[in-house]
Amino acid sequence: MIGIIVFPGTNCEFDVQGAYHELGVESVLIGHREQRLDDYDAVIIPGGFSYGDYLRTGAIARFSPIMEAVGRYSESGGRVLGICNGFQVLTEAGLLPGALQRNAGLRFVCGETRVRVEQNRSVLTSEMTVGEELSLPINHFEGNYTADAATLERLEAEGQVVLRYLQNPNGSANDIAGLANLEGNVVGLMPHPERAGLGFGLSQQARLMLRSVLSWMGNSLVS
């Protein structure tokens, strides 16, 4: 069973739940005050505007009781996926390096974007092929990934970039659309695979992505 974390202001939880229902996977919504995640096969932090995005996206959500549980869960090898605002929360919580800042040009972006799979040793891409390209929906104002030069160099060297934009929509450093921790069990991305299909059924590639969350067997990026 998949656990979907809901903060005040989260608004994509039913999109994620509907996508997994389409895949025949049971899921449950988890409130932000919960402190245990031991019973779940994977945990997803969906998109939205947690705590109204006050201060900075994800900056308040990181202090929720549930985030201590997410930290323990990931340390024990649990599978964690953060989508859009979930990606922002994971960076604020220190579970992924770097940060997400306002888009270049201060433009809200909404539409489809092309991305390329850069790494398939992760909880998001284990069923994908490296080099595979696909279209995914995007919908954000603060998806411009940033990190210092040393961190970016390390991310590339360690193969932690799992998705890269083909036409960068927001100014993200190194065209980064999604990245993983070293172990590959924690991934954040700005595009929304759960919305791929525009309500007419998930695309095959989005299905592979969402299924990867459950099929990933711990093939770590660490050699």
CSV table of C-alpha atoms in Angstrom, one decimal:
chain,number,residue,atom,x,y,z
A,1,MET,CA,0.0,0.0,0.0
A,2,ILE,CA,1.2,3.5,-0.8
A,3,GLY,CA,0.9,6.3,1.7
A,4,ILE,CA,0.2,9.8,0.3
A,5,ILE,CA,1.1,12.6,2.7
A,6,VAL,CA,-1.3,15.6,2.9
A,7,PHE,CA,-0.3,18.9,4.4
A,8,PRO,CA,-2.6,21.9,4.7
A,9,GLY,CA,-2.5,23.3,1.2
A,10,THR,CA,-1.7,20.1,-0.6
A,11,ASN,CA,-3.9,19.8,-3.7
A,12,CYS,CA,-2.6,16.9,-5.8
A,13,GLU,CA,-3.3,14.0,-3.5
A,14,PHE,CA,-6.3,12.8,-5.4
A,15,ASP,CA,-4.5,13.0,-8.7
A,16,VAL,CA,-1.8,10.6,-7.2
A,17,GLN,CA,-4.5,8.4,-5.7
A,18,GLY,CA,-6.4,8.2,-8.9
A,19,ALA,CA,-3.3,7.3,-10.9
A,20,TYR,CA,-2.4,4.5,-8.6
A,21,HIS,CA,-6.0,3.3,-8.6
A,22,GLU,CA,-5.7,3.1,-12.4
A,23,LEU,CA,-2.6,0.9,-11.8
A,24,GLY,CA,-4.6,-1.3,-9.4
A,25,VAL,CA,-2.5,-0.2,-6.4
A,26,GLU,CA,-4.2,0.6,-3.1
A,27,SER,CA,-3.3,3.9,-1.4
A,28,VAL,CA,-4.3,5.9,1.6
A,29,LEU,CA,-4.0,9.6,2.5
A,30,ILE,CA,-1.8,10.3,5.6
A,31,GLY,CA,-2.2,13.5,7.7
A,32,HIS,CA,0.7,15.7,8.4
A,33,ARG,CA,0.5,15.0,12.2
A,34,GLU,CA,1.1,11.2,11.8
A,35,GLN,CA,4.5,10.0,13.2
A,36,ARG,CA,4.7,6.4,11.8
A,37,LEU,CA,5.1,5.2,8.2
A,38,ASP,CA,6.3,1.7,8.9
A,39,ASP,CA,3.3,0.0,7.2
A,40,TYR,CA,3.7,1.5,3.8
A,41,ASP,CA,5.4,0.0,0.7
A,42,ALA,CA,6.2,3.6,-0.5
A,43,VAL,CA,5.4,7.2,0.5
A,44,ILE,CA,4.6,10.0,-1.9
A,45,ILE,CA,4.5,13.7,-1.1
A,46,PRO,CA,2.3,15.2,-3.8
A,47,GLY,CA,2.1,18.7,-5.2
A,48,GLY,CA,0.2,21.8,-4.0
A,49,PHE,CA,0.9,24.7,-1.8
A,50,SER,CA,1.8,23.2,1.6
A,51,TYR,CA,1.1,25.8,4.4
A,52,GLY,CA,0.3,28.3,1.7
A,53,ASP,CA,4.0,28.4,0.6
A,54,TYR,CA,4.5,31.0,3.2
A,55,LEU,CA,8.2,32.0,3.8
A,56,ARG,CA,9.3,29.7,1.0
A,57,THR,CA,7.9,26.6,-0.7
A,58,GLY,CA,8.2,23.6,1.6
A,59,ALA,CA,9.9,25.7,4.4
A,60,ILE,CA,7.2,25.2,6.9
A,61,ALA,CA,6.2,21.7,5.9
A,62,ARG,CA,9.6,20.4,6.7
A,63,PHE,CA,8.8,21.0,10.4
A,64,SER,CA,5.6,18.9,10.4
A,65,PRO,CA,5.7,15.8,12.6
A,66,ILE,CA,5.3,13.6,9.6
A,67,MET,CA,8.7,14.8,8.2
A,68,GLU,CA,10.6,13.2,11.0
A,69,ALA,CA,8.9,10.0,10.2
A,70,VAL,CA,9.8,10.5,6.5
A,71,GLY,CA,13.4,10.9,7.5
A,72,ARG,CA,13.4,7.7,9.5
A,73,TYR,CA,11.5,5.9,6.8
A,74,SER,CA,14.0,6.9,4.1
A,75,GLU,CA,17.0,6.1,6.3
A,76,SER,CA,15.7,2.6,6.7
A,77,GLY,CA,15.5,2.2,2.9
A,78,GLY,CA,11.9,3.2,2.4
A,79,ARG,CA,10.8,4.5,-1.0
A,80,VAL,CA,10.0,8.2,-1.0
A,81,LEU,CA,8.8,10.2,-4.0
A,82,GLY,CA,8.2,14.0,-3.9
A,83,ILE,CA,6.3,15.5,-6.8
A,84,CYS,CA,6.5,19.3,-7.4
A,85,ASN,CA,5.8,20.8,-4.0
A,86,GLY,CA,6.9,17.4,-2.6
A,87,PHE,CA,10.3,17.9,-4.3
A,88,GLN,CA,10.5,21.3,-2.7
A,89,VAL,CA,9.7,19.8,0.7
A,90,LEU,CA,12.3,17.1,0.4
A,91,THR,CA,15.0,19.7,-0.4
A,92,GLU,CA,13.9,21.9,2.5
A,93,ALA,CA,14.0,18.8,4.8
A,94,GLY,CA,17.6,18.0,3.7
A,95,LEU,CA,16.6,14.7,2.2
A,96,LEU,CA,17.7,15.9,-1.2
A,97,PRO,CA,20.5,18.4,-1.9
A,98,GLY,CA,19.9,21.9,-3.3
A,99,ALA,CA,16.8,24.0,-3.4
A,100,LEU,CA,14.0,25.1,-5.7
A,101,GLN,CA,13.7,28.8,-6.3
A,102,ARG,CA,11.4,31.0,-8.4
A,103,ASN,CA,11.4,30.3,-12.2
A,104,ALA,CA,13.7,32.3,-14.4
A,105,GLY,CA,11.8,35.4,-15.6
A,106,LEU,CA,9.4,35.1,-12.7
A,107,ARG,CA,7.0,33.2,-14.9
A,108,PHE,CA,4.5,30.6,-13.8
A,109,VAL,CA,4.8,27.6,-16.2
A,110,CYS,CA,1.9,25.3,-17.0
A,111,GLY,CA,1.8,22.8,-19.9
A,112,GLU,CA,3.8,19.9,-21.2
A,113,THR,CA,7.5,19.5,-21.2
A,114,ARG,CA,9.9,17.0,-22.7
A,115,VAL,CA,12.3,15.2,-20.4
A,116,ARG,CA,15.0,12.6,-20.8
A,117,VAL,CA,15.7,9.7,-18.4
A,118,GLU,CA,19.3,10.1,-17.2
A,119,GLN,CA,19.5,7.3,-14.6
A,120,ASN,CA,17.4,4.2,-14.0
A,121,ARG,CA,18.8,3.2,-10.6
A,122,SER,CA,16.2,5.1,-8.7
A,123,VAL,CA,12.8,4.6,-7.2
A,124,LEU,CA,11.3,6.8,-10.0
A,125,THR,CA,13.0,5.3,-13.1
A,126,SER,CA,13.8,1.6,-12.4
A,127,GLU,CA,11.4,0.5,-15.1
A,128,MET,CA,12.6,3.1,-17.6
A,129,THR,CA,15.5,3.0,-20.1
A,130,VAL,CA,18.3,5.5,-19.9
A,131,GLY,CA,18.0,8.0,-22.7
A,132,GLU,CA,14.3,7.5,-23.0
A,133,GLU,CA,12.4,10.7,-23.7
A,134,LEU,CA,8.8,11.5,-22.7
A,135,SER,CA,6.4,14.4,-22.2
A,136,LEU,CA,5.1,15.2,-18.8
A,137,PRO,CA,2.8,18.0,-17.4
A,138,ILE,CA,4.4,20.8,-15.4
A,139,ASN,CA,2.6,23.4,-13.3
A,140,HIS,CA,4.7,25.5,-11.0
A,141,PHE,CA,6.2,28.9,-10.2
A,142,GLU,CA,9.2,27.7,-8.1
A,143,GLY,CA,10.8,24.9,-10.0
A,144,ASN,CA,14.1,26.4,-10.8
A,145,TYR,CA,16.6,24.0,-9.2
A,146,THR,CA,19.7,25.5,-7.8
A,147,ALA,CA,22.8,24.3,-5.9
A,148,ASP,CA,26.4,25.4,-5.5
A,149,ALA,CA,28.9,24.4,-8.2
A,150,ALA,CA,30.5,21.7,-6.0
A,151,THR,CA,27.1,20.1,-5.3
A,152,LEU,CA,26.1,20.2,-9.0
A,153,GLU,CA,29.5,18.6,-10.0
A,154,ARG,CA,28.9,15.9,-7.4
A,155,LEU,CA,25.3,15.2,-8.5
A,156,GLU,CA,26.5,14.7,-12.1
A,157,ALA,CA,29.5,12.6,-11.1
A,158,GLU,CA,27.4,10.3,-8.8
A,159,GLY,CA,24.6,10.0,-11.4
A,160,GLN,CA,22.0,11.5,-9.1
A,161,VAL,CA,20.2,13.4,-11.9
A,162,VAL,CA,17.4,11.1,-12.9
A,163,LEU,CA,15.4,13.4,-15.2
A,164,ARG,CA,16.7,16.3,-17.4
A,165,TYR,CA,14.6,18.9,-19.3
A,166,LEU,CA,15.1,18.9,-23.1
A,167,GLN,CA,13.9,22.5,-23.3
A,168,ASN,CA,14.5,24.0,-19.9
A,169,PRO,CA,11.2,25.8,-18.9
A,170,ASN,CA,12.3,27.4,-15.6
A,171,GLY,CA,16.0,28.0,-15.5
A,172,SER,CA,17.0,24.9,-13.6
A,173,ALA,CA,20.7,24.4,-13.2
A,174,ASN,CA,22.0,21.8,-15.6
A,175,ASP,CA,18.4,21.4,-16.9
A,176,ILE,CA,17.6,19.2,-13.8
A,177,ALA,CA,14.0,18.1,-13.7
A,178,GLY,CA,14.4,15.4,-11.1
A,179,LEU,CA,17.1,13.9,-8.9
A,180,ALA,CA,17.7,11.1,-6.4
A,181,ASN,CA,19.7,10.7,-3.2
A,182,LEU,CA,22.8,8.5,-3.4
A,183,GLU,CA,20.9,5.4,-2.4
A,184,GLY,CA,18.2,6.0,-5.1
A,185,ASN,CA,15.3,5.5,-2.7
A,186,VAL,CA,14.4,9.2,-2.4
A,187,VAL,CA,13.5,11.1,-5.6
A,188,GLY,CA,12.1,14.5,-6.2
A,189,LEU,CA,10.9,15.8,-9.5
A,190,MET,CA,9.0,18.9,-10.7
A,191,PRO,CA,6.9,17.4,-13.5
A,192,HIS,CA,3.7,15.5,-12.7
A,193,PRO,CA,3.6,11.9,-14.0
A,194,GLU,CA,0.4,11.3,-12.2
A,195,ARG,CA,-1.3,13.8,-14.6
A,196,ALA,CA,0.1,12.4,-17.8
A,197,GLY,CA,-2.8,11.4,-19.9
A,198,LEU,CA,-5.0,14.5,-19.4
A,199,GLY,CA,-7.7,12.5,-17.6
A,200,PHE,CA,-8.0,9.9,-20.5
A,201,GLY,CA,-5.7,7.3,-18.9
A,202,LEU,CA,-2.0,7.4,-18.0
A,203,SER,CA,0.5,7.3,-20.8
A,204,GLN,CA,2.6,4.1,-20.9
A,205,GLN,CA,5.7,5.9,-19.9
A,206,ALA,CA,4.0,7.5,-16.9
A,207,ARG,CA,2.8,4.1,-15.9
A,208,LEU,CA,6.3,2.8,-15.9
A,209,MET,CA,7.4,5.7,-13.7
A,210,LEU,CA,4.7,5.3,-11.2
A,211,ARG,CA,5.2,1.5,-11.1
A,212,SER,CA,8.9,2.0,-10.5
A,213,VAL,CA,8.1,3.3,-7.1
A,214,LEU,CA,6.9,-0.1,-6.1
A,215,SER,CA,9.2,-2.3,-8.2
A,216,TRP,CA,12.5,-0.7,-7.3
A,217,MET,CA,14.5,-3.2,-5.4
A,218,GLY,CA,17.2,-1.1,-3.9
A,219,ASN,CA,19.7,-0.9,-6.8
A,220,SER,CA,21.7,1.9,-5.2
A,221,LEU,CA,23.6,4.6,-7.1
A,222,VAL,CA,26.4,3.8,-4.7
A,223,SER,CA,28.8,1.3,-6.4
